Amino acid sequence: MDQIIFRPRDVDLSRSPLRGQVDEETFVLGAFNPGLTRLPNGNLLLMVRVAEALKRHVRDDHVAILRWASGRFRLDRHAKDNIDTQDPRELRIKGGLHRTIVLTSISWLLPVELSSDGSRIVAQHYDRAIAPRAPYQEYGVEDPRISRVDGRYLMTCCSVSAERLCTSLYTSDNALDWKLEGVVLDHQNKDMLIFEGKIGGRFMALTRPVGEVYLIPPPDADFLPGPAIQLAQSPDALHWKPLDRGSIRPRKGSPSSMKVGGGTPPILTPRGWLELYHGVEPGKVVGKYRTFWALLDRDDPARILRLEDETPLLEANPALCPDLDEARYVHNIVFTTGIVEHGDDYLVASGEDDIACRLTRIPKSRFS
């Protein structure tokens, strides 16, 4: 099985959290990058990132932008003469002391229930949608990852605002009713993946801090400078300490060495912790995103037992959704975000070209 399971057209915008607050006409720019877990009833939960955008954000003399503040959604107006409007996902502010952007959409999370094998949609839980509700989420809640540890569901998300771009944590006993616990990683530390199980009695997570400056490694190093996957641990899943040793770095010779980042929450196998991650190859706009995999030692996950970073596990596949060709605004992107066991297989959830949700069945033997 390798299929597009959820598309922008599947979202009922009449039930969007924005309805009744924003009178402007909107559309779904993308329904993608879903978290994935198994519900207590045996069905699957796909937590879909819905990027909702104004149909017309570029006006005569200004750009209109959606924002959440003080308990409601609203529109801001920014002067158009100093904004680069070429990218449909984000607008860049010209000049200034720092690289500054404006998002053309605001993201909220829609719980979509699937059958136990992932083959069909059972329900869409709009009454349990997760919308911005804190100042650090004024531009949205993005890219959920769901882990289950000791029977409790933990979901990390990227929360976006002018104040900070950070990782927030939600917790739940049933994966449908979520409590916002607050910020757990600060500015521009993305792709936080909590291991599905404790190590030495502590919670463990992969993180991916991003900076503007990277120092050159020694000439004989086998890695390149750039965003890399790091490790952190916590006694309670709320307070995290980075470990002295990291995990996966962009490797010299790999076709995807521009940057790497976590994909699925690590799950324990007989051979170690299985991690599916993304590697990025330089290219137009954002580059080419593909999914690779690694096995980490079960007791010391800083120790990499196997790294498969040359032949991709998953690549973008436009043939899966030719009906979305006209709506597609980026290409060559598969962004893997969830994994569950299903008999002798894994079901893997991904965002396909930042527009739709893809579900792929992969035999467990693929990782032996």
mmCIF file of N, CA, C and O in Angstrom, residues 117-180:
data_model
loop_
_atom_site.group_PDB
_atom_site.id
_atom_site.type_symbol
_atom_site.label_atom_id
_atom_site.label_comp_id
_atom_site.label_asym_id
_atom_site.label_seq_id
_atom_site.Cartn_x
_atom_site.Cartn_y
_atom_site.Cartn_z
ATOM 1 N N ASP A 117 -6.376 -0.662 9.534
ATOM 2 C CA ASP A 117 -5.319 -0.941 8.558
ATOM 3 C C ASP A 117 -4.950 0.298 7.741
ATOM 4 O O ASP A 117 -4.115 0.218 6.842
ATOM 5 N N GLY A 118 -5.595 1.430 8.025
ATOM 6 C CA GLY A 118 -5.270 2.672 7.334
ATOM 7 C C GLY A 118 -5.832 2.801 5.944
ATOM 8 O O GLY A 118 -5.486 3.746 5.223
ATOM 9 N N SER A 119 -6.717 1.920 5.540
ATOM 10 C CA SER A 119 -7.182 1.914 4.155
ATOM 11 C C SER A 119 -8.281 2.932 3.869
ATOM 12 O O SER A 119 -8.519 3.276 2.709
ATOM 13 N N ARG A 120 -8.981 3.410 4.930
ATOM 14 C CA ARG A 120 -10.089 4.326 4.669
ATOM 15 C C ARG A 120 -10.301 5.273 5.845
ATOM 16 O O ARG A 120 -9.898 4.989 6.977
ATOM 17 N N ILE A 121 -10.953 6.383 5.561
ATOM 18 C CA ILE A 121 -11.271 7.376 6.585
ATOM 19 C C ILE A 121 -12.550 6.966 7.294
ATOM 20 O O ILE A 121 -13.561 6.668 6.652
ATOM 21 N N VAL A 122 -12.520 6.959 8.609
ATOM 22 C CA VAL A 122 -13.679 6.604 9.425
ATOM 23 C C VAL A 122 -14.410 7.860 9.899
ATOM 24 O O VAL A 122 -15.639 7.921 9.874
ATOM 25 N N ALA A 123 -13.655 8.871 10.341
ATOM 26 C CA ALA A 123 -14.277 10.087 10.874
ATOM 27 C C ALA A 123 -13.274 11.221 10.874
ATOM 28 O O ALA A 123 -12.051 10.999 10.907
ATOM 29 N N GLN A 124 -13.802 12.442 10.828
ATOM 30 C CA GLN A 124 -13.007 13.648 11.004
ATOM 31 C C GLN A 124 -13.534 14.364 12.247
ATOM 32 O O GLN A 124 -14.696 14.733 12.297
ATOM 33 N N HIS A 125 -12.666 14.574 13.221
ATOM 34 C CA HIS A 125 -13.100 15.079 14.520
ATOM 35 C C HIS A 125 -12.871 16.597 14.612
ATOM 36 O O HIS A 125 -11.944 17.057 15.302
ATOM 37 N N TYR A 126 -13.736 17.357 13.944
ATOM 38 C CA TYR A 126 -13.596 18.812 13.964
ATOM 39 C C TYR A 126 -13.816 19.375 15.369
ATOM 40 O O TYR A 126 -13.258 20.433 15.708
ATOM 41 N N ASP A 127 -14.618 18.698 16.170
ATOM 42 C CA ASP A 127 -14.871 19.177 17.527
ATOM 43 C C ASP A 127 -13.643 19.046 18.413
ATOM 44 O O ASP A 127 -13.593 19.611 19.510
ATOM 45 N N ARG A 128 -12.632 18.318 17.944
ATOM 46 C CA ARG A 128 -11.397 18.160 18.710
ATOM 47 C C ARG A 128 -10.190 18.743 17.958
ATOM 48 O O ARG A 128 -9.046 18.388 18.256
ATOM 49 N N ALA A 129 -10.449 19.599 16.980
ATOM 50 C CA ALA A 129 -9.358 20.249 16.250
ATOM 51 C C ALA A 129 -8.518 21.087 17.215
ATOM 52 O O ALA A 129 -9.026 21.643 18.195
ATOM 53 N N ILE A 130 -7.226 21.152 16.926
ATOM 54 C CA ILE A 130 -6.301 21.932 17.759
ATOM 55 C C ILE A 130 -5.929 23.199 17.003
ATOM 56 O O ILE A 130 -5.297 23.155 15.945
ATOM 57 N N ALA A 131 -6.340 24.331 17.552
ATOM 58 C CA ALA A 131 -6.081 25.639 16.951
ATOM 59 C C ALA A 131 -5.146 26.431 17.864
ATOM 60 O O ALA A 131 -4.975 26.085 19.043
ATOM 61 N N PRO A 132 -4.536 27.492 17.353
ATOM 62 C CA PRO A 132 -3.705 28.339 18.215
ATOM 63 C C PRO A 132 -4.483 28.818 19.439
ATOM 64 O O PRO A 132 -5.664 29.151 19.341
ATOM 65 N N ARG A 133 -3.777 28.857 20.579
ATOM 66 C CA ARG A 133 -4.427 29.323 21.810
ATOM 67 C C ARG A 133 -3.454 30.005 22.758
ATOM 68 O O ARG A 133 -3.808 30.343 23.890
ATOM 69 N N ALA A 134 -2.217 30.200 22.305
ATOM 70 C CA ALA A 134 -1.204 30.851 23.139
ATOM 71 C C ALA A 134 -0.456 31.885 22.300
ATOM 72 O O ALA A 134 -0.402 31.771 21.067
ATOM 73 N N PRO A 135 0.122 32.918 22.930
ATOM 74 C CA PRO A 135 0.829 33.955 22.164
ATOM 75 C C PRO A 135 1.931 33.421 21.262
ATOM 76 O O PRO A 135 2.196 33.995 20.200
ATOM 77 N N TYR A 136 2.557 32.308 21.668
ATOM 78 C CA TYR A 136 3.641 31.763 20.845
ATOM 79 C C TYR A 136 3.111 30.916 19.689
ATOM 80 O O TYR A 136 3.884 30.294 18.961
ATOM 81 N N GLN A 137 1.780 30.918 19.476
ATOM 82 C CA GLN A 137 1.169 30.193 18.360
ATOM 83 C C GLN A 137 0.403 31.132 17.427
ATOM 84 O O GLN A 137 -0.478 30.695 16.698
ATOM 85 N N GLU A 138 0.742 32.391 17.398
ATOM 86 C CA GLU A 138 -0.066 33.364 16.664
ATOM 87 C C GLU A 138 -0.118 33.098 15.160
ATOM 88 O O GLU A 138 -1.085 33.494 14.496
ATOM 89 N N TYR A 139 0.890 32.424 14.611
ATOM 90 C CA TYR A 139 0.870 32.080 13.188
ATOM 91 C C TYR A 139 0.635 30.586 12.950
ATOM 92 O O TYR A 139 0.788 30.106 11.838
ATOM 93 N N GLY A 140 0.279 29.852 14.000
ATOM 94 C CA GLY A 140 -0.138 28.484 13.769
ATOM 95 C C GLY A 140 0.570 27.414 14.570
ATOM 96 O O GLY A 140 1.547 27.662 15.279
ATOM 97 N N VAL A 141 0.028 26.188 14.427
ATOM 98 C CA VAL A 141 0.559 24.984 15.057
ATOM 99 C C VAL A 141 0.870 24.003 13.929
ATOM 100 O O VAL A 141 -0.006 23.651 13.143
ATOM 101 N N GLU A 142 2.111 23.542 13.859
ATOM 102 C CA GLU A 142 2.566 22.805 12.674
ATOM 103 C C GLU A 142 3.187 21.455 13.041
ATOM 104 O O GLU A 142 3.678 21.242 14.141
ATOM 105 N N ASP A 143 3.169 20.551 12.054
ATOM 106 C CA ASP A 143 3.973 19.324 12.010
ATOM 107 C C ASP A 143 3.971 18.502 13.302
ATOM 108 O O ASP A 143 5.012 18.312 13.942
ATOM 109 N N PRO A 144 2.800 17.962 13.696
ATOM 110 C CA PRO A 144 2.728 17.167 14.924
ATOM 111 C C PRO A 144 3.450 15.829 14.786
ATOM 112 O O PRO A 144 3.467 15.222 13.720
ATOM 113 N N ARG A 145 4.049 15.389 15.878
ATOM 114 C CA ARG A 145 4.593 14.035 15.992
ATOM 115 C C ARG A 145 4.045 13.427 17.275
ATOM 116 O O ARG A 145 4.107 14.063 18.328
ATOM 117 N N ILE A 146 3.527 12.204 17.195
ATOM 118 C CA ILE A 146 2.858 11.582 18.338
ATOM 119 C C ILE A 146 3.627 10.331 18.771
ATOM 120 O O ILE A 146 3.928 9.463 17.950
ATOM 121 N N SER A 147 3.918 10.266 20.060
ATOM 122 C CA SER A 147 4.545 9.093 20.669
ATOM 123 C C SER A 147 3.649 8.587 21.790
ATOM 124 O O SER A 147 2.921 9.360 22.407
ATOM 125 N N ARG A 148 3.717 7.296 22.051
ATOM 126 C CA ARG A 148 2.985 6.723 23.174
ATOM 127 C C ARG A 148 4.000 6.092 24.113
ATOM 128 O O ARG A 148 4.735 5.181 23.736
ATOM 129 N N VAL A 149 4.035 6.610 25.341
ATOM 130 C CA VAL A 149 5.001 6.146 26.333
ATOM 131 C C VAL A 149 4.249 5.798 27.604
ATOM 132 O O VAL A 149 3.531 6.639 28.168
ATOM 133 N N ASP A 150 4.390 4.557 28.048
ATOM 134 C CA ASP A 150 3.708 4.074 29.265
ATOM 135 C C ASP A 150 2.204 4.333 29.210
ATOM 136 O O ASP A 150 1.576 4.743 30.198
ATOM 137 N N GLY A 151 1.598 4.118 28.040
ATOM 138 C CA GLY A 151 0.161 4.259 27.885
ATOM 139 C C GLY A 151 -0.337 5.687 27.740
ATOM 140 O O GLY A 151 -1.546 5.912 27.605
ATOM 141 N N ARG A 152 0.558 6.660 27.726
ATOM 142 C CA ARG A 152 0.189 8.068 27.622
ATOM 143 C C ARG A 152 0.664 8.614 26.280
ATOM 144 O O ARG A 152 1.756 8.307 25.827
ATOM 145 N N TYR A 153 -0.172 9.429 25.652
ATOM 146 C CA TYR A 153 0.176 10.001 24.356
ATOM 147 C C TYR A 153 0.860 11.361 24.549
ATOM 148 O O TYR A 153 0.376 12.214 25.301
ATOM 149 N N LEU A 154 1.977 11.541 23.842
ATOM 150 C CA LEU A 154 2.739 12.784 23.869
ATOM 151 C C LEU A 154 2.855 13.298 22.441
ATOM 152 O O LEU A 154 3.295 12.564 21.548
ATOM 153 N N MET A 155 2.458 14.545 22.208
ATOM 154 C CA MET A 155 2.510 15.108 20.857
ATOM 155 C C MET A 155 3.313 16.406 20.874
ATOM 156 O O MET A 155 2.971 17.360 21.574
ATOM 157 N N THR A 156 4.386 16.411 20.105
ATOM 158 C CA THR A 156 5.166 17.630 19.936
ATOM 159 C C THR A 156 4.733 18.333 18.651
ATOM 160 O O THR A 156 4.397 17.676 17.662
ATOM 161 N N CYS A 157 4.732 19.658 18.694
ATOM 162 C CA CYS A 157 4.354 20.468 17.531
ATOM 163 C C CYS A 157 5.292 21.663 17.442
ATOM 164 O O CYS A 157 5.859 22.096 18.448
ATOM 165 N N CYS A 158 5.403 22.201 16.264
ATOM 166 C CA CYS A 158 6.118 23.457 16.087
ATOM 167 C C CYS A 158 5.100 24.589 16.229
ATOM 168 O O CYS A 158 4.114 24.642 15.491
ATOM 169 N N SER A 159 5.309 25.471 17.194
ATOM 170 C CA SER A 159 4.445 26.626 17.406
ATOM 171 C C SER A 159 5.140 27.864 16.854
ATOM 172 O O SER A 159 6.322 28.083 17.120
ATOM 173 N N VAL A 160 4.377 28.658 16.093
ATOM 174 C CA VAL A 160 4.993 29.708 15.280
ATOM 175 C C VAL A 160 4.452 31.074 15.674
ATOM 176 O O VAL A 160 3.245 31.297 15.713
ATOM 177 N N SER A 161 5.363 32.011 15.940
ATOM 178 C CA SER A 161 4.971 33.378 16.245
ATOM 179 C C SER A 161 6.145 34.312 16.008
ATOM 180 O O SER A 161 7.276 33.874 15.804
ATOM 181 N N ALA A 162 5.869 35.613 16.056
ATOM 182 C CA ALA A 162 6.939 36.600 15.967
ATOM 183 C C ALA A 162 7.790 36.573 17.235
ATOM 184 O O ALA A 162 8.961 36.961 17.223
ATOM 185 N N GLU A 163 7.194 36.102 18.321
ATOM 186 C CA GLU A 163 7.897 36.021 19.599
ATOM 187 C C GLU A 163 8.973 34.953 19.580
ATOM 188 O O GLU A 163 10.077 35.131 20.062
ATOM 189 N N ARG A 164 8.633 33.781 18.993
ATOM 190 C CA ARG A 164 9.575 32.664 18.937
ATOM 191 C C ARG A 164 9.013 31.589 18.009
ATOM 192 O O ARG A 164 7.815 31.521 17.758
ATOM 193 N N LEU A 165 9.921 30.768 17.505
ATOM 194 C CA LEU A 165 9.546 29.587 16.732
ATOM 195 C C LEU A 165 10.032 28.410 17.564
ATOM 196 O O LEU A 165 11.230 28.161 17.646
ATOM 197 N N CYS A 166 9.109 27.710 18.228
ATOM 198 C CA CYS A 166 9.504 26.792 19.280
ATOM 199 C C CYS A 166 8.738 25.478 19.179
ATOM 200 O O CYS A 166 7.855 25.312 18.340
ATOM 201 N N THR A 167 9.087 24.545 20.059
ATOM 202 C CA THR A 167 8.380 23.270 20.149
ATOM 203 C C THR A 167 7.500 23.275 21.383
ATOM 204 O O THR A 167 7.963 23.562 22.493
ATOM 205 N N SER A 168 6.215 22.970 21.183
ATOM 206 C CA SER A 168 5.285 22.860 22.300
ATOM 207 C C SER A 168 4.847 21.409 22.442
ATOM 208 O O SER A 168 4.938 20.614 21.502
ATOM 209 N N LEU A 169 4.358 21.072 23.632
ATOM 210 C CA LEU A 169 3.974 19.696 23.940
ATOM 211 C C LEU A 169 2.502 19.630 24.323
ATOM 212 O O LEU A 169 2.008 20.448 25.106
ATOM 213 N N TYR A 170 1.808 18.634 23.762
ATOM 214 C CA TYR A 170 0.444 18.298 24.146
ATOM 215 C C TYR A 170 0.454 16.881 24.724
ATOM 216 O O TYR A 170 1.222 16.027 24.264
ATOM 217 N N THR A 171 -0.412 16.621 25.699
ATOM 218 C CA THR A 171 -0.517 15.285 26.273
ATOM 219 C C THR A 171 -1.974 14.827 26.255
ATOM 220 O O THR A 171 -2.901 15.641 26.247
ATOM 221 N N SER A 172 -2.180 13.513 26.242
ATOM 222 C CA SER A 172 -3.531 12.961 26.188
ATOM 223 C C SER A 172 -3.536 11.529 26.715
ATOM 224 O O SER A 172 -2.534 10.815 26.613
ATOM 225 N N ASP A 173 -4.690 11.132 27.229
ATOM 226 C CA ASP A 173 -4.882 9.738 27.640
ATOM 227 C C ASP A 173 -5.553 8.905 26.554
ATOM 228 O O ASP A 173 -5.543 7.668 26.617
ATOM 229 N N ASN A 174 -6.154 9.596 25.549
ATOM 230 C CA ASN A 174 -6.895 8.859 24.522
ATOM 231 C C ASN A 174 -6.560 9.296 23.091
ATOM 232 O O ASN A 174 -7.157 8.789 22.141
ATOM 233 N N ALA A 175 -5.644 10.237 22.930
ATOM 234 C CA ALA A 175 -5.196 10.747 21.623
ATOM 235 C C ALA A 175 -6.257 11.574 20.905
ATOM 236 O O ALA A 175 -6.057 11.940 19.749
ATOM 237 N N LEU A 176 -7.350 11.895 21.571
ATOM 238 C CA LEU A 176 -8.374 12.761 20.984
ATOM 239 C C LEU A 176 -8.578 14.035 21.790
ATOM 240 O O LEU A 176 -8.847 15.101 21.227
ATOM 241 N N ASP A 177 -8.455 13.940 23.113
ATOM 242 C CA ASP A 177 -8.589 15.110 23.986
ATOM 243 C C ASP A 177 -7.198 15.494 24.481
ATOM 244 O O ASP A 177 -6.604 14.775 25.291
ATOM 245 N N TRP A 178 -6.706 16.632 24.003
ATOM 246 C CA TRP A 178 -5.316 17.004 24.244
ATOM 247 C C TRP A 178 -5.205 18.208 25.180
ATOM 248 O O TRP A 178 -5.990 19.142 25.095
ATOM 249 N N LYS A 179 -4.191 18.184 26.030
ATOM 250 C CA LYS A 179 -3.888 19.290 26.931
ATOM 251 C C LYS A 179 -2.571 19.941 26.499
ATOM 252 O O LYS A 179 -1.561 19.250 26.332
ATOM 253 N N LEU A 180 -2.589 21.252 26.301
ATOM 254 C CA LEU A 180 -1.372 21.984 25.961
ATOM 255 C C LEU A 180 -0.543 22.175 27.228
ATOM 256 O O LEU A 180 -0.973 22.833 28.172
#
